[in-house]
C-alpha positions as a LaTeX table, in Angstrom:
\begin{tabular}{lrrr}
\hline
Residue & $x$ (\AA) & $y$ (\AA) & $z$ (\AA) \\
\hline
Met1 & $-54.57$ & 104.47 & 316.02 \\
Asn2 & $-52.18$ & 106.32 & 318.02 \\
Pro3 & $-53.35$ & 109.86 & 319.25 \\
Leu4 & $-50.11$ & 111.53 & 319.11 \\
Leu5 & $-49.95$ & 111.36 & 315.29 \\
Pro6 & $-51.73$ & 114.07 & 312.92 \\
Pro7 & $-54.56$ & 112.44 & 311.04 \\
Gly8 & $-54.21$ & 111.49 & 307.34 \\
Pro9 & $-55.25$ & 113.02 & 304.47 \\
Ala10 & $-59.12$ & 112.22 & 303.76 \\
Asp11 & $-60.90$ & 112.50 & 299.95 \\
Leu12 & $-63.81$ & 114.54 & 300.03 \\
Lys13 & $-65.96$ & 112.67 & 298.17 \\
Glu14 & $-65.72$ & 109.84 & 301.43 \\
Leu15 & $-66.46$ & 112.45 & 303.72 \\
Thr16 & $-69.62$ & 113.44 & 301.41 \\
Ser17 & $-70.39$ & 110.08 & 301.40 \\
Arg18 & $-70.07$ & 109.48 & 305.18 \\
Cys19 & $-72.37$ & 112.61 & 306.27 \\
Ile20 & $-75.11$ & 111.20 & 303.92 \\
Asp21 & $-75.30$ & 108.21 & 305.09 \\
Arg22 & $-75.17$ & 109.39 & 308.76 \\
Ser23 & $-78.05$ & 111.70 & 307.84 \\
Tyr24 & $-79.81$ & 108.98 & 305.96 \\
Asp25 & $-79.33$ & 106.74 & 308.90 \\
Ser26 & $-80.81$ & 109.36 & 311.24 \\
Leu27 & $-83.66$ & 110.04 & 309.24 \\
Tyr28 & $-84.21$ & 106.24 & 308.68 \\
Asn29 & $-84.22$ & 106.00 & 312.80 \\
Leu30 & $-86.47$ & 109.28 & 313.06 \\
Thr31 & $-89.37$ & 107.53 & 310.88 \\
Thr32 & $-89.18$ & 104.55 & 312.43 \\
Ser33 & $-89.42$ & 105.88 & 315.84 \\
Leu34 & $-92.03$ & 108.76 & 315.14 \\
Pro35 & $-95.03$ & 106.26 & 315.32 \\
Asn36 & $-94.04$ & 105.32 & 318.68 \\
Thr37 & $-93.57$ & 108.62 & 319.99 \\
Ala38 & $-96.39$ & 111.07 & 321.65 \\
Ser39 & $-97.63$ & 113.59 & 319.23 \\
Glu40 & $-96.47$ & 116.57 & 321.36 \\
Glu41 & $-93.20$ & 115.02 & 321.31 \\
Arg42 & $-92.60$ & 114.48 & 317.62 \\
Arg43 & $-92.48$ & 118.15 & 316.39 \\
Gly44 & $-89.10$ & 118.40 & 318.95 \\
Val45 & $-87.57$ & 115.81 & 317.99 \\
Ala46 & $-87.99$ & 116.07 & 314.32 \\
Leu47 & $-86.53$ & 119.91 & 314.95 \\
Lys48 & $-83.49$ & 118.60 & 316.69 \\
Gln49 & $-82.87$ & 115.82 & 313.78 \\
Leu50 & $-83.18$ & 118.36 & 311.48 \\
Gln51 & $-80.87$ & 120.81 & 313.34 \\
Asp52 & $-78.24$ & 117.98 & 313.75 \\
Thr53 & $-78.44$ & 117.26 & 310.05 \\
His54 & $-77.79$ & 121.16 & 309.28 \\
Ala55 & $-75.00$ & 121.12 & 311.89 \\
Val56 & $-73.34$ & 118.46 & 309.81 \\
Phe57 & $-73.33$ & 119.83 & 306.35 \\
Lys58 & $-72.66$ & 123.26 & 307.73 \\
Lys59 & $-69.25$ & 121.92 & 308.97 \\
Leu60 & $-68.71$ & 119.72 & 305.78 \\
Leu61 & $-69.07$ & 122.95 & 303.82 \\
Val62 & $-66.84$ & 124.82 & 306.02 \\
Leu63 & $-64.60$ & 121.97 & 305.41 \\
Thr64 & $-64.49$ & 122.30 & 301.56 \\
Arg65 & $-64.28$ & 125.78 & 301.33 \\
Trp66 & $-60.76$ & 125.67 & 303.78 \\
Ser67 & $-59.84$ & 122.84 & 301.64 \\
Val68 & $-59.82$ & 124.92 & 298.45 \\
Gln69 & $-57.85$ & 127.75 & 300.65 \\
Ser70 & $-55.27$ & 125.11 & 302.26 \\
Pro71 & $-52.12$ & 126.18 & 299.76 \\
Leu72 & $-52.88$ & 129.72 & 300.60 \\
Ala73 & $-52.54$ & 129.43 & 304.11 \\
Asp74 & $-49.47$ & 127.20 & 303.72 \\
Lys75 & $-47.72$ & 129.60 & 301.91 \\
Cys76 & $-48.90$ & 132.17 & 304.69 \\
Ala77 & $-47.40$ & 129.62 & 307.06 \\
Glu78 & $-44.29$ & 129.83 & 305.24 \\
Leu79 & $-43.98$ & 133.47 & 304.75 \\
Leu80 & $-44.75$ & 133.69 & 308.75 \\
Gln81 & $-41.38$ & 131.11 & 309.30 \\
Glu82 & $-39.34$ & 133.04 & 306.84 \\
Ala83 & $-40.43$ & 136.08 & 308.71 \\
Gln84 & $-39.34$ & 134.60 & 312.05 \\
Thr85 & $-36.24$ & 133.09 & 310.71 \\
Phe86 & $-35.21$ & 136.57 & 309.38 \\
Gln87 & $-36.05$ & 138.29 & 312.50 \\
Asp88 & $-33.90$ & 135.71 & 314.93 \\
Gln89 & $-31.23$ & 136.07 & 312.21 \\
Ala90 & $-31.35$ & 139.71 & 312.82 \\
Asn91 & $-31.50$ & 139.56 & 316.41 \\
Glu92 & $-28.49$ & 137.29 & 316.65 \\
Thr93 & $-26.53$ & 139.78 & 314.25 \\
Asn94 & $-27.35$ & 142.68 & 316.62 \\
Asp95 & $-25.93$ & 140.88 & 319.51 \\
Arg96 & $-22.88$ & 139.96 & 317.55 \\
Leu97 & $-22.33$ & 143.29 & 316.37 \\
Tyr98 & $-22.73$ & 144.41 & 320.16 \\
Phe99 & $-19.79$ & 141.95 & 321.32 \\
Leu100 & $-17.53$ & 142.84 & 318.55 \\
His101 & $-17.81$ & 146.55 & 319.80 \\
Arg102 & $-17.03$ & 145.53 & 323.11 \\
Asp103 & $-14.13$ & 143.47 & 322.05 \\
Leu104 & $-12.72$ & 146.38 & 319.83 \\
Asp105 & $-13.01$ & 148.96 & 322.82 \\
Arg106 & $-10.99$ & 146.18 & 324.66 \\
Ala107 & $-8.27$ & 145.70 & 321.87 \\
Lys108 & $-7.64$ & 149.28 & 321.93 \\
Glu109 & $-6.20$ & 149.36 & 325.20 \\
Arg110 & $-2.36$ & 148.81 & 325.36 \\
Gln111 & $-1.19$ & 145.52 & 326.14 \\
Tyr112 & 1.73 & 145.33 & 328.49 \\
Asp113 & 4.23 & 142.39 & 328.30 \\
Leu114 & 6.45 & 142.59 & 331.29 \\
Thr115 & 8.06 & 139.50 & 330.90 \\
Thr116 & 9.51 & 140.15 & 327.39 \\
Ala117 & 10.33 & 143.81 & 328.51 \\
Ile118 & 12.42 & 142.49 & 331.56 \\
Asp119 & 14.28 & 140.05 & 329.19 \\
Val120 & 15.17 & 142.78 & 326.67 \\
Leu121 & 15.40 & 145.84 & 328.39 \\
Tyr122 & 17.98 & 143.96 & 330.93 \\
Gly123 & 19.14 & 140.97 & 329.59 \\
Gly124 & 19.62 & 142.20 & 326.16 \\
Thr125 & 17.83 & 139.53 & 324.64 \\
Tyr126 & 14.35 & 138.08 & 323.19 \\
Thr127 & 14.10 & 134.37 & 324.15 \\
Arg128 & 10.77 & 133.54 & 322.50 \\
Leu129 & 11.98 & 134.83 & 319.06 \\
Pro130 & 10.14 & 133.25 & 316.36 \\
Arg131 & 12.09 & 131.09 & 314.36 \\
Val132 & 11.00 & 132.34 & 311.09 \\
Ile133 & 12.54 & 135.71 & 312.28 \\
Asn134 & 15.61 & 133.93 & 313.28 \\
Tyr135 & 16.09 & 132.21 & 310.25 \\
Ala136 & 15.68 & 135.51 & 308.24 \\
Met137 & 18.48 & 137.08 & 310.30 \\
His138 & 20.80 & 134.22 & 310.04 \\
Pro139 & 19.92 & 132.29 & 307.26 \\
Arg140 & 20.70 & 128.60 & 307.12 \\
Glu141 & 23.76 & 127.46 & 304.92 \\
Phe142 & 22.95 & 124.98 & 302.18 \\
Pro143 & 25.93 & 121.81 & 302.14 \\
Pro144 & 28.78 & 122.48 & 299.65 \\
Val145 & 28.43 & 121.01 & 296.14 \\
Asp146 & 30.91 & 120.24 & 294.12 \\
Glu147 & 29.53 & 121.77 & 290.73 \\
Glu148 & 32.49 & 120.18 & 288.48 \\
Ala149 & 31.44 & 116.90 & 289.60 \\
Ser150 & 27.72 & 117.58 & 289.36 \\
Ile151 & 28.37 & 118.77 & 285.42 \\
Ala152 & 30.69 & 115.82 & 284.52 \\
Glu153 & 27.93 & 113.01 & 286.07 \\
Leu154 & 25.10 & 115.07 & 284.04 \\
Asp155 & 27.50 & 115.37 & 280.95 \\
Ala156 & 27.91 & 111.48 & 281.50 \\
Val157 & 23.93 & 110.65 & 281.90 \\
Leu158 & 23.45 & 112.66 & 278.71 \\
Arg159 & 25.77 & 110.73 & 276.25 \\
Phe160 & 24.34 & 107.59 & 277.82 \\
Arg161 & 20.95 & 108.92 & 277.18 \\
Leu162 & 22.23 & 110.20 & 273.19 \\
Ile163 & 23.36 & 106.68 & 272.70 \\
Glu164 & 19.77 & 105.32 & 273.74 \\
Glu165 & 17.73 & 107.88 & 271.48 \\
Thr166 & 16.84 & 107.87 & 267.77 \\
Ile167 & 19.33 & 111.02 & 266.32 \\
Pro168 & 17.74 & 112.64 & 263.30 \\
Asp169 & 19.81 & 112.53 & 260.20 \\
Lys170 & 19.15 & 116.40 & 259.73 \\
Phe171 & 21.31 & 117.07 & 263.02 \\
Thr172 & 24.80 & 117.98 & 261.39 \\
His173 & 26.40 & 118.41 & 264.88 \\
Ile174 & 25.81 & 117.45 & 268.58 \\
Asp175 & 27.78 & 118.71 & 271.48 \\
Val176 & 27.64 & 118.23 & 275.11 \\
His177 & 28.92 & 120.57 & 277.23 \\
Glu178 & 28.40 & 121.82 & 280.74 \\
Gly179 & 25.20 & 119.81 & 281.06 \\
Phe180 & 23.63 & 120.78 & 277.64 \\
Val181 & 23.21 & 118.94 & 274.50 \\
Thr182 & 23.40 & 121.32 & 271.60 \\
Ala183 & 22.33 & 120.03 & 268.35 \\
Gly184 & 21.35 & 121.64 & 265.08 \\
Ala185 & 21.25 & 121.52 & 261.14 \\
Ser186 & 23.69 & 123.99 & 259.89 \\
Gly187 & 22.27 & 127.00 & 257.77 \\
Glu188 & 18.77 & 126.12 & 259.49 \\
Phe189 & 18.20 & 125.87 & 263.22 \\
Glu190 & 19.89 & 124.89 & 266.78 \\
Met191 & 18.42 & 123.48 & 269.57 \\
Val192 & 19.95 & 123.36 & 273.17 \\
Phe193 & 18.37 & 120.55 & 275.25 \\
Thr194 & 18.77 & 118.98 & 279.05 \\
Val195 & 17.41 & 116.75 & 281.49 \\
Asp196 & 15.47 & 117.06 & 284.40 \\
Gly197 & 17.42 & 114.54 & 286.46 \\
Thr198 & 19.94 & 111.75 & 286.42 \\
Lys199 & 17.50 & 108.63 & 286.36 \\
Pro200 & 17.25 & 106.43 & 282.90 \\
Asp201 & 13.66 & 107.62 & 282.66 \\
Ser202 & 14.30 & 111.40 & 283.42 \\
Leu203 & 12.54 & 113.70 & 280.56 \\
Trp204 & 13.94 & 115.77 & 278.10 \\
Leu205 & 14.16 & 119.89 & 278.50 \\
Val206 & 14.52 & 122.05 & 275.71 \\
Ala207 & 16.43 & 124.94 & 276.82 \\
Ser208 & 16.52 & 127.29 & 274.03 \\
Val209 & 15.82 & 127.05 & 270.16 \\
Gln210 & 17.41 & 129.55 & 267.67 \\
Thr211 & 17.15 & 129.67 & 263.69 \\
Val212 & 19.76 & 130.91 & 261.37 \\
Leu213 & 17.40 & 134.20 & 260.68 \\
Thr214 & 18.61 & 135.55 & 264.03 \\
Asp215 & 22.28 & 134.09 & 264.15 \\
Pro216 & 24.74 & 136.75 & 264.58 \\
Val217 & 27.54 & 134.70 & 263.53 \\
Ala218 & 25.72 & 133.52 & 260.42 \\
Gln219 & 24.52 & 136.99 & 259.76 \\
Ala220 & 27.89 & 138.11 & 259.63 \\
Thr221 & 28.96 & 135.54 & 257.52 \\
Phe222 & 26.32 & 135.59 & 254.67 \\
Lys223 & 25.62 & 139.53 & 254.68 \\
His224 & 27.85 & 140.11 & 251.86 \\
Leu225 & 26.36 & 137.83 & 249.70 \\
Ala226 & 22.42 & 139.43 & 249.96 \\
Ser227 & 21.21 & 142.86 & 248.95 \\
Thr228 & 19.89 & 145.67 & 251.36 \\
Ser229 & 16.25 & 144.83 & 250.18 \\
Ser230 & 16.67 & 140.95 & 250.73 \\
Leu231 & 18.09 & 141.52 & 254.10 \\
Arg232 & 15.39 & 143.89 & 255.12 \\
Ile233 & 12.66 & 141.11 & 254.06 \\
Ile234 & 14.82 & 138.62 & 256.06 \\
Gln235 & 14.63 & 140.51 & 259.02 \\
Ser236 & 11.12 & 141.92 & 258.66 \\
Asn237 & 10.42 & 138.07 & 258.94 \\
Ala238 & 13.01 & 136.77 & 261.19 \\
Pro239 & 11.53 & 134.86 & 264.58 \\
Thr240 & 11.22 & 137.05 & 267.56 \\
Asp241 & 11.52 & 136.30 & 271.12 \\
Val242 & 7.67 & 135.42 & 271.35 \\
His243 & 7.99 & 132.92 & 268.67 \\
Tyr244 & 11.01 & 131.20 & 270.09 \\
Met245 & 8.87 & 130.93 & 273.23 \\
Gln246 & 5.67 & 129.18 & 271.85 \\
Leu247 & 8.14 & 126.95 & 269.59 \\
Lys248 & 9.66 & 125.98 & 273.07 \\
Ile249 & 6.13 & 125.18 & 274.53 \\
Leu250 & 5.22 & 123.19 & 271.71 \\
Ile251 & 8.74 & 121.12 & 271.51 \\
Gln252 & 8.59 & 120.52 & 275.10 \\
Lys253 & 4.77 & 119.12 & 274.86 \\
Arg254 & 6.06 & 116.86 & 272.17 \\
Leu255 & 9.33 & 115.52 & 274.13 \\
Asn256 & 7.16 & 114.84 & 277.09 \\
Gln257 & 4.63 & 112.27 & 275.21 \\
Ser258 & 7.23 & 110.98 & 272.39 \\
Ala259 & 8.78 & 108.03 & 272.32 \\
Thr260 & 11.25 & 109.39 & 270.10 \\
Pro261 & 11.83 & 113.13 & 271.56 \\
Leu262 & 14.67 & 114.13 & 269.43 \\
Leu263 & 13.50 & 113.09 & 266.02 \\
Asp264 & 10.14 & 114.82 & 266.93 \\
Ala265 & 11.53 & 118.32 & 267.83 \\
Cys266 & 13.94 & 118.15 & 264.75 \\
Asn267 & 10.61 & 117.69 & 262.78 \\
Ile268 & 9.05 & 121.07 & 264.34 \\
Met269 & 12.23 & 122.77 & 263.35 \\
Ser270 & 12.23 & 121.70 & 260.01 \\
Asp271 & 8.87 & 122.52 & 259.53 \\
Phe272 & 8.94 & 125.87 & 260.77 \\
Cys273 & 12.09 & 126.85 & 259.08 \\
Cys274 & 10.46 & 125.68 & 255.77 \\
Ser275 & 7.43 & 127.56 & 256.61 \\
Leu276 & 9.80 & 130.53 & 257.19 \\
Ala277 & 11.76 & 129.81 & 253.69 \\
Leu278 & 8.17 & 129.91 & 251.68 \\
Arg279 & 7.52 & 133.07 & 253.41 \\
Ile280 & 10.88 & 135.01 & 252.71 \\
Leu281 & 10.72 & 133.34 & 248.70 \\
His282 & 6.99 & 135.12 & 248.63 \\
Ala283 & 8.21 & 138.27 & 250.00 \\
Gln284 & 10.89 & 138.21 & 247.71 \\
Gly285 & 8.92 & 137.35 & 244.39 \\
Gln286 & 6.16 & 139.66 & 245.54 \\
Leu287 & 9.01 & 142.55 & 245.32 \\
Leu288 & 10.12 & 141.70 & 242.07 \\
Val289 & 6.72 & 141.73 & 240.70 \\
Asp290 & 5.80 & 145.26 & 242.20 \\
Thr291 & 9.50 & 146.40 & 240.89 \\
Arg292 & 10.66 & 144.57 & 237.55 \\
Trp293 & 8.05 & 141.91 & 236.55 \\
Pro294 & 4.64 & 143.65 & 237.08 \\
His295 & 3.10 & 141.75 & 233.88 \\
Gly296 & 3.20 & 138.17 & 233.71 \\
Val297 & 4.12 & 136.39 & 237.01 \\
Ser298 & 2.32 & 135.90 & 240.09 \\
Phe299 & 3.30 & 134.23 & 243.28 \\
Leu300 & 0.70 & 132.38 & 245.58 \\
His301 & 1.11 & 131.77 & 249.09 \\
Gln302 & $-1.25$ & 129.37 & 250.50 \\
Asp303 & $-1.48$ & 128.43 & 254.22 \\
His304 & $-3.30$ & 124.64 & 254.33 \\
Asn305 & $-4.04$ & 122.60 & 257.45 \\
Asp306 & $-1.42$ & 119.88 & 256.70 \\
Ala307 & 1.63 & 121.98 & 254.68 \\
Ala308 & 2.19 & 125.46 & 253.15 \\
Thr309 & 2.54 & 125.97 & 249.42 \\
Leu310 & 4.28 & 128.73 & 246.99 \\
Asp311 & 2.80 & 128.51 & 243.33 \\
Ile312 & 4.71 & 130.57 & 240.86 \\
Val313 & 2.22 & 131.04 & 237.87 \\
Tyr314 & 3.85 & 133.06 & 234.55 \\
Trp315 & 2.50 & 134.06 & 231.44 \\
Thr316 & $-0.46$ & 134.76 & 233.24 \\
Asp317 & $-1.79$ & 136.46 & 230.23 \\
Ala318 & $-1.73$ & 133.47 & 228.22 \\
Thr319 & $-4.61$ & 130.71 & 227.50 \\
Ala320 & $-2.64$ & 127.97 & 229.43 \\
Pro321 & $-0.07$ & 129.29 & 232.21 \\
Tyr322 & 2.62 & 127.27 & 233.17 \\
Val323 & 2.91 & 126.40 & 236.50 \\
\hline
\end{tabular}
């Protein structure tokens, strides 16, 4: 057994058994040796044996009580260790603050750069000027770019991509001009596309979307065909810039993941225009119910998960209404 290693844990039952066996052996040896001992020495030998046995069991009692309180002692030791660690950290913090205060005193002193002062005052230049400052004072010029050639190349790429793509039947016009593809359905919507590069696998990008409700040319063309109340309803339901921005984000997500991007973009805009038409029709019908047809007609506009519907119910006071 290595004396440097700490002893391992021992069972209390085993220690008690050892003490009892040791006391029994001592008592047995005492009983066997007393007949051969002189009568005047028997008392001393027996008393010494009893004292040894009493000392052994007293040590066992102390050890038992200490073992019961050992978790508390371990916690106290941990607390002392934590307190010592905190004290060490506090001392280290005090030392660092002292050195920091000393360094701050040094930082307040003026630093003189004699070499730079001589260069600036006598030579009129600063030989060690950082490159960032030099670039800011004299920005680098980009190489010249032929814009017309780049636009012509991008137009050729767009025309080639349009030949490969599936063109929706709903598109009434498709124009390629100055690096953009303008496509739309007459009387409904218009979209502007481009690509993010000249490679064959470059992604389609949506530049802008617009519906006929916000087209100034369409408003000037069809304004005389609608009444004032209808124009007011159309203007109140017309998409805003926020709606168009959300539409662009939705269409762009579909373009990034779709094998037929133009067809999916057309379907999204068609669904959006149909939803706008239903809302405008519902608002116009509700206006008629409130003004001219207060009885017998009702308009029910419902939004479902997959589609929106507009139900027109007339003769509502009858037993079997027609829908």
